[in-house]
XYZ file of C-alpha atoms in Angstrom:
712
model
C -44.956 40.726 -78.367
C -44.963 38.799 -81.599
C -47.418 35.976 -82.538
C -46.091 32.713 -83.469
C -44.741 32.763 -87.099
C -46.070 29.242 -87.570
C -49.240 29.691 -85.579
C -51.595 30.193 -88.398
C -50.498 27.150 -90.514
C -50.745 24.950 -87.310
C -54.334 25.978 -86.208
C -55.629 25.821 -89.778
C -54.092 22.368 -90.409
C -51.971 23.656 -93.112
C -48.710 22.566 -91.527
C -47.475 19.240 -92.982
C -45.988 17.187 -90.445
C -43.892 13.978 -91.239
C -46.939 11.732 -91.138
C -48.892 13.896 -93.452
C -46.393 13.405 -96.405
C -47.577 11.211 -99.292
C -45.509 10.105 -102.223
C -46.556 8.008 -105.340
C -46.270 4.400 -104.711
C -46.255 4.798 -100.985
C -46.715 1.618 -98.828
C -47.056 1.332 -95.031
C -45.109 -0.331 -92.311
C -46.329 -1.627 -89.002
C -44.110 -2.692 -86.073
C -44.495 -6.119 -84.399
C -43.619 -5.902 -80.777
C -42.579 -8.329 -78.122
C -45.129 -9.658 -75.579
C -42.417 -10.774 -73.234
C -39.867 -8.655 -71.227
C -36.917 -11.002 -71.378
C -35.911 -14.128 -73.351
C -35.540 -15.394 -76.939
C -37.836 -15.674 -79.831
C -37.897 -19.340 -80.830
C -39.902 -18.832 -83.942
C -42.353 -16.557 -85.547
C -45.345 -17.798 -87.568
C -45.968 -15.335 -90.500
C -49.021 -16.301 -92.376
C -49.953 -14.960 -95.791
C -52.225 -11.903 -95.673
C -53.817 -9.681 -98.392
C -51.585 -6.823 -99.586
C -48.429 -7.811 -97.648
C -45.383 -7.098 -99.437
C -42.757 -8.156 -96.815
C -42.501 -9.263 -93.168
C -39.038 -8.586 -91.657
C -38.053 -10.346 -88.584
C -34.966 -11.647 -86.698
C -35.267 -14.679 -89.072
C -35.546 -12.346 -92.221
C -33.808 -9.405 -91.113
C -33.137 -6.167 -92.896
C -29.396 -5.330 -93.152
C -28.613 -2.851 -90.351
C -25.018 -2.153 -89.081
C -24.181 -1.791 -85.375
C -24.213 1.769 -84.006
C -20.865 3.225 -83.799
C -21.669 5.254 -80.610
C -23.852 4.890 -77.679
C -26.579 7.637 -77.142
C -29.875 7.908 -75.361
C -31.732 5.458 -77.636
C -30.972 1.600 -77.897
C -27.509 0.182 -78.033
C -28.238 -2.049 -81.019
C -30.142 -1.866 -84.163
C -33.529 -3.479 -84.258
C -34.404 -7.065 -85.319
C -30.807 -8.225 -85.788
C -31.168 -11.001 -83.337
C -33.905 -13.086 -81.630
C -33.079 -11.637 -78.070
C -35.854 -9.836 -76.239
C -34.706 -7.099 -73.689
C -38.047 -5.553 -72.880
C -41.844 -5.883 -73.436
C -42.924 -3.908 -76.480
C -39.507 -4.165 -78.132
C -39.619 -3.948 -81.941
C -39.168 -7.544 -83.259
C -40.547 -7.115 -86.672
C -41.882 -4.973 -89.464
C -44.780 -5.674 -91.790
C -45.074 -3.703 -95.012
C -48.259 -3.669 -96.999
C -50.163 -1.755 -99.636
C -52.296 0.006 -96.960
C -52.015 0.778 -93.360
C -54.979 -1.329 -92.392
C -53.415 -4.432 -94.203
C -50.159 -3.892 -92.518
C -51.872 -3.551 -89.132
C -54.075 -6.628 -89.469
C -51.233 -8.605 -90.740
C -49.040 -7.769 -87.863
C -51.822 -8.916 -85.581
C -51.801 -12.420 -87.292
C -48.015 -12.960 -86.501
C -47.596 -15.513 -83.864
C -44.335 -15.751 -81.763
C -42.980 -18.560 -79.575
C -40.645 -17.491 -76.958
C -38.048 -19.102 -74.564
C -39.138 -16.596 -71.708
C -37.095 -15.708 -68.727
C -38.320 -13.910 -65.596
C -37.666 -10.239 -65.978
C -35.728 -8.073 -63.498
C -38.178 -5.058 -63.745
C -38.912 -3.911 -60.114
C -37.053 -0.696 -59.344
C -37.776 -0.734 -55.601
C -36.485 -4.243 -55.209
C -33.179 -3.400 -56.976
C -32.654 -0.055 -55.288
C -30.707 -1.466 -52.121
C -28.147 -3.198 -54.318
C -28.050 -0.431 -57.011
C -24.911 -0.737 -59.456
C -22.412 1.842 -60.945
C -22.277 4.183 -57.821
C -20.003 7.316 -58.369
C -19.384 9.769 -55.722
C -18.700 13.549 -55.911
C -17.419 15.545 -52.913
C -16.915 19.345 -53.243
C -15.611 21.769 -52.026
C -15.524 20.792 -48.234
C -12.999 18.946 -46.272
C -13.250 15.690 -44.436
C -16.212 13.393 -44.825
C -19.718 14.648 -45.510
C -20.887 12.783 -42.481
C -18.692 14.611 -40.205
C -19.836 17.840 -41.575
C -23.406 16.891 -40.869
C -22.697 15.815 -37.573
C -21.442 19.294 -36.723
C -24.551 20.906 -37.882
C -26.893 22.536 -35.285
C -30.079 21.230 -37.309
C -30.304 18.203 -39.585
C -32.996 16.581 -41.548
C -32.953 13.314 -43.685
C -35.690 12.167 -45.936
C -36.243 9.902 -49.024
C -38.043 11.089 -52.044
C -39.185 9.095 -55.120
C -40.576 9.774 -58.476
C -42.087 7.273 -60.853
C -41.594 6.608 -64.489
C -43.087 9.141 -66.887
C -43.956 9.272 -70.526
C -43.319 12.254 -72.745
C -46.830 12.024 -74.186
C -46.170 14.450 -77.099
C -49.443 14.850 -79.296
C -47.628 13.713 -82.362
C -46.790 9.946 -82.536
C -43.420 9.105 -84.073
C -43.513 8.837 -87.779
C -41.035 7.972 -90.475
C -41.398 8.000 -94.338
C -38.503 7.097 -96.514
C -37.946 7.153 -100.315
C -34.936 6.184 -102.309
C -33.623 7.738 -105.584
C -30.697 5.303 -106.534
C -28.267 5.381 -103.567
C -29.626 8.472 -102.129
C -32.647 8.589 -99.583
C -35.028 11.209 -98.543
C -36.414 10.819 -94.947
C -39.372 12.576 -93.233
C -39.289 11.920 -89.665
C -40.096 13.670 -86.481
C -36.860 14.789 -84.911
C -35.593 17.355 -82.543
C -32.512 17.738 -84.780
C -32.281 16.458 -88.400
C -28.493 16.228 -88.300
C -28.887 13.831 -85.479
C -31.043 11.629 -87.524
C -28.712 11.778 -90.509
C -25.601 10.731 -88.246
C -27.518 7.674 -86.854
C -28.930 6.626 -90.124
C -25.380 6.735 -91.703
C -24.157 4.523 -89.049
C -26.597 1.881 -89.207
C -27.302 1.946 -93.023
C -23.746 2.044 -93.829
C -23.935 5.018 -96.319
C -22.297 8.350 -96.461
C -24.119 11.266 -94.689
C -24.137 13.134 -97.956
C -26.575 10.627 -99.393
C -29.059 11.142 -96.639
C -31.608 14.032 -96.736
C -33.733 14.508 -93.672
C -36.686 16.870 -93.681
C -38.794 17.802 -90.692
C -39.903 21.479 -90.715
C -42.888 20.801 -88.100
C -42.566 18.687 -84.851
C -45.669 18.054 -82.793
C -44.018 18.077 -79.398
C -40.965 16.119 -78.184
C -39.637 16.805 -74.636
C -36.697 14.752 -75.395
C -37.759 11.528 -76.920
C -37.544 12.857 -80.438
C -33.828 13.573 -79.876
C -32.721 10.215 -80.678
C -33.570 7.833 -83.727
C -35.621 4.880 -82.677
C -36.309 1.440 -84.038
C -39.010 2.380 -86.428
C -36.752 4.846 -88.436
C -33.884 2.629 -89.597
C -36.289 -0.237 -90.172
C -38.573 1.966 -92.545
C -35.564 3.411 -94.316
C -34.108 -0.041 -94.889
C -37.321 -1.532 -95.926
C -37.803 1.228 -98.633
C -34.415 0.440 -99.817
C -35.102 -3.338 -100.115
C -38.573 -2.923 -101.705
C -37.673 0.034 -104.013
C -40.777 1.887 -102.887
C -41.528 4.768 -100.320
C -42.476 3.301 -97.006
C -44.282 5.104 -94.131
C -44.442 3.868 -90.630
C -46.322 5.601 -87.606
C -46.249 4.214 -84.190
C -49.328 3.657 -82.436
C -49.928 5.485 -79.003
C -49.205 2.225 -77.145
C -45.917 1.885 -79.184
C -44.926 5.359 -78.259
C -44.957 4.205 -74.603
C -42.377 1.361 -75.323
C -40.484 1.721 -78.520
C -39.216 5.458 -77.942
C -38.258 5.738 -74.226
C -39.399 7.196 -71.108
C -38.228 9.123 -67.988
C -36.862 6.498 -65.402
C -38.047 6.325 -61.856
C -35.795 7.702 -59.185
C -35.055 7.491 -55.401
C -33.257 10.222 -53.641
C -32.117 10.339 -49.826
C -31.367 13.994 -48.975
C -29.705 15.037 -45.848
C -29.250 18.611 -44.972
C -27.360 20.305 -42.149
C -27.516 23.951 -41.240
C -26.529 26.369 -38.495
C -29.188 27.588 -36.143
C -29.496 30.815 -38.348
C -30.394 28.662 -41.450
C -27.034 28.862 -43.160
C -26.487 25.473 -44.878
C -23.451 23.545 -43.568
C -23.883 20.428 -45.762
C -25.832 18.824 -48.449
C -25.858 15.214 -49.238
C -27.879 13.488 -51.659
C -27.680 9.844 -52.575
C -29.490 9.384 -55.820
C -30.588 6.250 -57.648
C -32.233 5.758 -61.006
C -33.550 3.030 -63.135
C -31.627 2.173 -66.330
C -32.758 -0.133 -69.008
C -30.404 -2.885 -70.119
C -30.914 -1.675 -73.582
C -29.130 1.572 -73.247
C -26.775 3.551 -71.004
C -28.878 6.420 -69.896
C -30.012 6.962 -66.256
C -30.981 10.160 -64.390
C -28.292 11.702 -62.196
C -30.965 13.263 -60.301
C -28.823 14.062 -57.198
C -26.436 16.332 -59.214
C -28.578 19.482 -58.879
C -27.836 19.391 -55.194
C -24.296 20.370 -55.902
C -24.968 23.737 -57.659
C -28.032 25.187 -55.999
C -27.270 26.490 -52.706
C -24.036 27.756 -50.844
C -23.311 24.974 -48.539
C -19.676 24.585 -47.491
C -19.796 20.766 -47.848
C -21.441 18.991 -50.789
C -21.759 15.392 -51.579
C -23.801 13.422 -54.210
C -23.772 9.786 -55.250
C -25.146 8.457 -58.410
C -26.250 4.805 -58.968
C -28.715 2.907 -61.058
C -30.699 -0.235 -61.146
C -30.487 -2.134 -64.616
C -33.935 -3.374 -65.519
C -35.636 -5.327 -68.418
C -37.795 -2.516 -69.215
C -38.398 -0.150 -72.263
C -35.575 2.200 -72.889
C -34.951 5.024 -70.387
C -34.164 8.308 -71.975
C -33.968 12.111 -71.626
C -37.107 13.975 -70.760
C -37.602 17.631 -70.224
C -34.937 18.780 -67.601
C -33.445 15.292 -67.208
C -32.088 14.832 -63.750
C -33.010 18.485 -62.724
C -36.737 18.075 -62.638
C -36.630 15.126 -60.258
C -33.670 16.581 -58.488
C -35.375 19.765 -57.713
C -38.438 17.780 -56.323
C -36.201 16.303 -53.712
C -33.932 19.174 -52.890
C -36.606 21.702 -52.691
C -38.891 19.564 -50.648
C -36.104 18.993 -48.252
C -35.446 22.705 -48.037
C -38.949 23.213 -46.925
C -38.661 20.432 -44.306
C -35.401 22.051 -42.986
C -37.255 25.310 -42.880
C -39.874 23.635 -40.649
C -37.320 22.303 -38.228
C -35.687 25.766 -38.033
C -38.974 27.632 -37.562
C -38.119 29.697 -40.538
C -40.085 30.978 -43.659
C -38.936 28.673 -46.479
C -38.408 31.742 -48.684
C -36.105 33.318 -46.201
C -34.084 30.100 -45.878
C -33.656 30.137 -49.690
C -32.500 33.809 -49.651
C -30.053 33.084 -46.900
C -28.342 30.559 -48.910
C -28.364 32.098 -52.380
C -24.870 31.866 -53.691
C -23.128 34.336 -56.136
C -20.880 31.410 -57.163
C -21.440 27.868 -58.422
C -21.009 25.942 -55.080
C -19.503 22.922 -56.869
C -16.555 24.779 -58.352
C -16.309 28.247 -57.010
C -16.873 29.980 -60.479
C -18.990 33.179 -60.345
C -22.291 33.110 -62.221
C -22.277 35.053 -65.385
C -25.504 36.918 -64.466
C -27.689 36.005 -61.497
C -30.678 38.018 -60.045
C -32.472 35.265 -58.199
C -32.955 37.614 -55.165
C -35.024 39.891 -57.388
C -36.955 36.909 -58.568
C -37.778 36.004 -55.080
C -38.726 39.608 -54.084
C -40.900 40.304 -57.235
C -42.633 36.697 -57.081
C -43.268 37.012 -53.395
C -44.875 40.480 -53.840
C -46.941 39.491 -56.664
C -48.168 36.319 -55.171
C -48.901 37.643 -51.643
C -46.358 35.218 -49.927
C -46.691 37.384 -46.856
C -50.040 36.165 -46.239
C -48.858 32.394 -46.013
C -49.865 30.766 -42.781
C -46.944 29.589 -40.672
C -48.801 26.773 -39.195
C -49.809 24.039 -41.710
C -53.567 23.088 -41.967
C -54.877 26.181 -40.375
C -56.315 27.966 -43.439
C -59.843 26.616 -44.289
C -62.250 27.859 -47.016
C -65.463 25.852 -46.711
C -64.663 22.215 -47.726
C -61.126 23.298 -48.850
C -57.733 23.432 -46.955
C -55.752 26.210 -48.661
C -51.976 26.350 -48.681
C -49.022 28.209 -50.317
C -45.676 26.819 -51.451
C -42.643 27.899 -53.496
C -39.407 26.513 -54.947
C -36.569 27.754 -56.858
C -36.473 27.386 -60.706
C -33.273 26.844 -62.508
C -31.714 25.323 -65.561
C -28.195 25.394 -67.163
C -27.256 27.681 -70.083
C -24.879 27.149 -72.945
C -23.861 28.323 -76.390
C -22.594 25.963 -79.012
C -21.419 26.450 -82.499
C -24.107 27.135 -85.122
C -24.268 28.129 -88.795
C -27.107 30.102 -90.284
C -27.920 31.241 -93.882
C -29.894 34.607 -94.613
C -31.091 35.143 -98.238
C -32.372 38.493 -99.308
C -34.926 37.997 -102.186
C -35.924 40.372 -104.937
C -39.498 40.292 -103.843
C -38.460 42.022 -100.677
C -38.620 39.050 -98.389
C -35.766 37.355 -96.653
C -35.344 33.786 -95.616
C -33.480 32.412 -92.571
C -32.395 28.818 -92.827
C -30.738 26.382 -90.530
C -30.975 22.763 -89.261
C -32.803 23.766 -86.171
C -36.104 22.354 -84.983
C -39.231 23.958 -83.598
C -41.043 21.514 -81.312
C -43.570 24.242 -80.460
C -40.811 26.178 -78.606
C -41.126 29.214 -80.847
C -37.701 28.774 -82.401
C -38.886 29.626 -86.020
C -40.380 32.900 -84.583
C -36.978 33.808 -82.917
C -35.429 33.258 -86.207
C -37.905 35.639 -88.033
C -37.606 38.289 -85.218
C -33.859 38.567 -84.998
C -33.485 38.623 -88.853
C -36.340 41.231 -89.083
C -34.773 43.227 -86.397
C -31.420 43.144 -88.078
C -32.831 43.963 -91.529
C -35.303 46.587 -90.275
C -38.290 45.041 -92.026
C -41.547 43.741 -90.826
C -41.351 40.188 -89.239
C -43.974 39.182 -91.682
C -41.527 39.617 -94.602
C -39.125 37.044 -93.001
C -39.661 33.370 -93.756
C -37.802 30.848 -91.354
C -36.781 27.611 -92.965
C -36.041 24.939 -90.259
C -35.852 21.128 -90.149
C -33.713 20.432 -93.428
C -30.589 18.591 -93.198
C -29.445 20.421 -96.326
C -29.395 23.520 -94.551
C -26.417 25.045 -92.649
C -25.740 23.067 -89.324
C -27.625 24.752 -86.552
C -28.205 23.562 -83.022
C -30.692 20.985 -82.394
C -33.596 21.531 -80.030
C -32.366 20.021 -76.747
C -30.693 21.202 -73.532
C -32.527 24.551 -73.651
C -29.802 25.700 -75.923
C -31.472 26.620 -79.216
C -32.078 30.383 -78.891
C -28.719 30.910 -77.053
C -26.920 28.966 -79.808
C -28.796 29.916 -83.014
C -29.862 33.365 -82.098
C -26.183 34.890 -82.393
C -25.734 32.949 -85.575
C -28.906 34.525 -87.118
C -27.525 37.890 -86.182
C -24.245 37.325 -87.838
C -25.760 35.823 -90.957
C -28.029 38.841 -91.212
C -25.114 41.170 -90.976
C -23.209 39.112 -93.584
C -26.202 39.196 -96.010
C -26.362 42.989 -95.661
C -22.675 43.207 -96.458
C -23.094 40.980 -99.492
C -25.954 43.209 -100.752
C -23.915 46.316 -100.147
C -21.091 44.855 -102.067
C -23.391 44.002 -104.969
C -25.077 47.553 -104.914
C -21.634 49.492 -104.960
C -19.846 47.024 -107.273
C -22.328 46.437 -109.965
C -22.139 48.820 -112.783
C -25.784 48.683 -113.475
C -26.557 49.673 -109.815
C -27.564 53.257 -108.979
C -25.180 52.974 -105.970
C -22.142 51.848 -108.157
C -18.920 53.582 -106.881
C -20.834 55.400 -104.115
C -20.593 55.055 -100.296
C -23.682 53.166 -99.446
C -25.178 51.860 -96.053
C -28.135 49.842 -95.231
C -30.923 50.980 -92.841
C -34.538 49.964 -92.255
C -34.623 47.416 -95.239
C -33.122 49.893 -97.793
C -29.756 50.682 -99.439
C -29.069 54.345 -98.667
C -26.525 56.777 -100.083
C -26.546 60.634 -100.166
C -29.684 61.664 -101.934
C -30.776 57.978 -102.768
C -32.629 55.266 -101.014
C -34.002 52.089 -102.399
C -35.610 48.920 -100.742
C -33.347 45.939 -101.213
C -36.099 43.880 -103.075
C -36.434 46.725 -105.794
C -32.612 47.142 -106.070
C -32.297 43.337 -106.725
C -35.273 43.325 -109.197
C -33.555 46.259 -110.981
C -30.479 44.337 -111.400
C -32.213 41.174 -112.286
C -30.567 39.419 -109.275
C -33.000 36.923 -107.765
C -31.285 37.077 -104.431
C -28.091 37.671 -102.319
C -27.181 35.438 -99.440
C -24.587 34.839 -96.784
C -23.860 32.065 -94.290
C -22.289 32.832 -90.979
C -21.061 30.586 -88.048
C -21.178 31.623 -84.429
C -18.684 30.006 -82.268
C -19.305 28.089 -79.041
C -18.876 30.091 -75.868
C -15.274 30.202 -74.792
C -15.709 31.812 -71.389
C -14.092 29.541 -68.859
C -14.083 31.652 -65.699
C -17.825 32.030 -65.247
C -20.708 29.515 -64.819
C -23.938 29.981 -66.780
C -27.443 29.195 -65.518
C -31.037 30.612 -65.654
C -32.683 31.115 -62.163
C -36.220 32.033 -61.003
C -38.837 31.399 -58.453
C -42.145 29.465 -58.410
C -45.033 30.483 -56.033
C -48.276 28.410 -56.109
C -51.603 28.077 -54.064
C -53.405 24.824 -53.775
C -56.648 23.696 -52.337
C -57.068 20.320 -50.907
C -60.598 19.063 -50.221
C -60.483 18.049 -46.519
C -62.945 15.196 -47.028
C -61.499 13.435 -50.108
C -58.010 14.940 -49.997
C -58.264 15.850 -53.682
C -55.558 18.593 -54.394
C -56.129 21.361 -57.021
C -53.735 23.999 -57.976
C -55.520 27.392 -57.956
C -52.818 30.255 -58.437
C -49.222 30.429 -59.909
C -46.517 33.075 -60.154
C -43.266 32.436 -61.772
C -40.445 35.097 -61.984
C -37.635 34.096 -64.450
C -33.985 35.525 -64.712
C -33.215 34.035 -68.137
C -31.163 36.680 -69.961
C -32.545 38.403 -73.024
C -36.110 37.406 -73.892
C -36.329 37.674 -77.654
C -40.089 37.269 -77.811
C -42.059 37.567 -74.494
C -45.238 35.766 -76.008
C -43.611 32.568 -77.026
C -41.268 32.725 -74.097
C -44.278 32.906 -71.771
C -45.714 29.960 -73.349
C -42.615 27.954 -72.785
C -42.622 28.720 -69.127
C -46.308 27.820 -68.788
C -45.604 24.567 -70.771
C -43.019 23.648 -68.294
C -45.100 24.374 -65.257
C -47.922 22.348 -66.726
C -45.783 19.363 -67.021
C -44.517 19.985 -63.464
C -48.049 20.001 -62.254
C -48.621 16.837 -64.110
C -45.483 15.416 -62.383
C -46.810 16.526 -58.985
C -50.380 15.343 -59.210
C -50.947 13.006 -62.109
C -48.308 11.128 -64.118
C -47.344 7.846 -63.127
C -46.155 5.095 -65.780
C -47.043 1.888 -64.009
C -45.056 -1.252 -64.527
C -46.212 -4.831 -63.684
C -42.873 -6.175 -62.458
C -43.975 -9.736 -62.955
C -44.391 -9.322 -66.782
C -42.378 -6.003 -67.513
C -45.372 -4.495 -69.225
C -46.649 -0.974 -68.711
C -50.117 -1.363 -67.721
C -51.391 2.126 -68.658
C -49.638 2.645 -72.051
C -52.487 5.063 -73.465
C -53.693 8.411 -72.914
C -56.886 7.264 -71.135
C -54.999 5.713 -68.332
C -51.884 7.733 -68.212
C -53.064 10.926 -66.874
C -51.689 14.396 -68.046
C -53.089 17.727 -67.030
C -55.794 19.288 -69.057
C -57.227 22.904 -69.072
C -59.319 22.280 -66.075
C -56.212 21.380 -63.975
C -54.248 24.505 -64.713
C -54.927 27.862 -62.870
C -54.220 31.318 -64.174
C -50.490 31.804 -64.649
C -48.616 35.208 -63.785
C -45.193 34.863 -65.681
C -42.668 37.674 -65.380
C -39.253 38.012 -66.925
C -36.501 40.137 -65.559
C -34.923 40.430 -69.002
C -31.256 41.052 -68.012
C -29.032 40.158 -70.929
C -26.244 37.723 -70.171
C -23.543 39.243 -72.352
C -20.891 36.939 -71.014
C -22.775 34.199 -72.928
C -23.358 35.885 -76.207
C -23.943 39.400 -77.517
C -27.522 38.496 -77.876
C -27.609 37.751 -74.144
C -30.276 35.067 -74.216
C -30.354 31.872 -72.095
C -32.570 28.883 -72.512
C -36.011 28.573 -70.957
C -37.438 25.225 -72.507
C -36.799 23.125 -69.587
C -36.482 26.010 -66.876
C -40.286 26.038 -66.043
C -40.543 22.337 -65.049
C -37.648 22.548 -62.556
C -38.983 23.284 -59.083
C -42.561 23.105 -60.160
C -43.581 19.800 -58.544
C -41.781 20.716 -55.357
C -43.726 24.046 -55.263
C -46.838 22.005 -55.362
C -45.755 19.450 -52.715
C -44.788 22.247 -50.419
C -48.121 23.977 -50.910
C -49.904 20.750 -50.187
C -48.009 20.296 -46.903
C -48.812 23.889 -45.908
C -52.473 23.174 -46.690
C -52.773 19.868 -44.865
C -49.848 19.448 -42.598
C -49.042 16.155 -44.557
C -45.790 15.648 -46.278
C -45.927 13.262 -49.300
C -42.442 12.417 -50.438
C -43.488 10.113 -53.295
C -44.765 11.474 -56.557
C -47.529 11.838 -57.684
C -49.263 13.453 -54.798
C -52.692 11.398 -54.963
C -55.550 11.594 -52.701
C -54.778 8.029 -51.390
C -51.437 9.091 -50.320
C -52.819 12.119 -48.456
C -55.449 10.012 -46.926
C -53.045 7.351 -45.681
């Protein structure tokens, strides 16, 4: 197991994040945000203030062009009209000589609105949700007929609240122009994504935009897109002819850059008396902000998890005057698994069956929605190994019967899963005369360990210590690698690193045998363990390059996207957890956790384990703590800070036993790695909820599972 390549610079503070950058002549931006949820700005009073260089508003806008394509961020560029679509919307930008001057001046701006009552209550809009689409596969007839024929049926409705990504690093942007070219430092899960969006809205060619972002302080989805502060900062820097830096406040991070929407799912399961699923129906509803097109298709997971003969989901949404809804770790699948995996446990109760046995009986070797066989699936082994390590056989069949002093003790489990894919990626490997190698691509490392994967794979291919490999990520001038999203970074970029390493070795050997000054000239040479080798002669590549006065040789290679059409790709695993619930206060605490993952090749177990733990920690937060609360009357988030929006801390997290099966998925790529960044959160909240039910006999279907809900 290898330590994080970037671990030392991060823990010592040497890593320079986007907000750490400083340029000569730098000035500071500060957003002005709306204090109504719906309406029109009538006027903005902008008084003179010390140090202020400019105040941009809808009445004095920066020139920004409409976006060419819809994505998960806003549909329209900021401050181009006086319309207000949500509380906290960016409606202006103050630029001043210092941050404090910009902040203080923004506080002096007074707005007059023609306000309208917002439509901001998700539960009120759910009965008349819009945009319904339905999917039925592969059964015959109606889903209701299939359910009517089942020996055992359960129906329940499960809800989840809005959530915030709560990454440690607030969103920053620094922009500096040189003629008609701009350099942008910004927190992004993919620098090419930022280039594309800025090219659209600034109206300039992509080749004139250079985005740099080697370190990202967490993302979880809401650094995938380009938000209001970025084009405003870049445009302001162009207008003023000076570098401008804007960093969002924590409260602005809760409104300007998106959140996970609330969902409601009604799940109906029908089974034969032996537990074989006959039909699965999930009617899912999500909130959708009027400012963009994203909503969570939470019900979709019910189409692919278990081998029922009849499957049906519906997708609909409630349009709301709220801050933008966007992708968050395992979008759709995190919430979808809470409903489905809770319902499976409820069905097991009706059948009088062990919940683990029910899942075993319905494990499917094919994707139930389309019949394609899974490329590699060892879920049964995950169940077996996890149950053994956890001690599942000691679980009490009767809920609420295990008491340890003041604590009710329960066990729960759920299936973990997430999709896998391999897209196209290009990587450059450069062999240097000092004996080091660099590996570069536009990938991002959000704390996922991607830079360590780059270093490990290149070191393995070159046969040199990993400490001699320097990964270079987050620069749009590098070859186009995969962005960090959809759990596809390693599965996409890893094969490209391998190809580029081989190509660099080939370029080195061509130089070694073709250069008349080389001791290998005209000889048959090969490369092994960092050296060029021929009969009777071996030389490290760095020494060879130095002797030839060649600073470096390099090669760029492109790995194609996966072309396999006759298999389906997905990672699988199993969560097992123990909870203790205080029988007087009903406070739940998670006290043990085992997770076994079948995620293909594990390139570095140390960072992979960290990723699984991170997902589980977010799942525990989703289960017990996280609840972004909206005042429906005003459209304002009432807990838009890290004091009132609760996330797990060390004391909330038990010891974690994480195991990997490490079976390469060679149909996906020669590397065989599948994604794990989002895998760990899927099923985690359900495992907690199922354990709480086992401890107390009380089933809470509305996240988070707070003491007051258990006391009700």
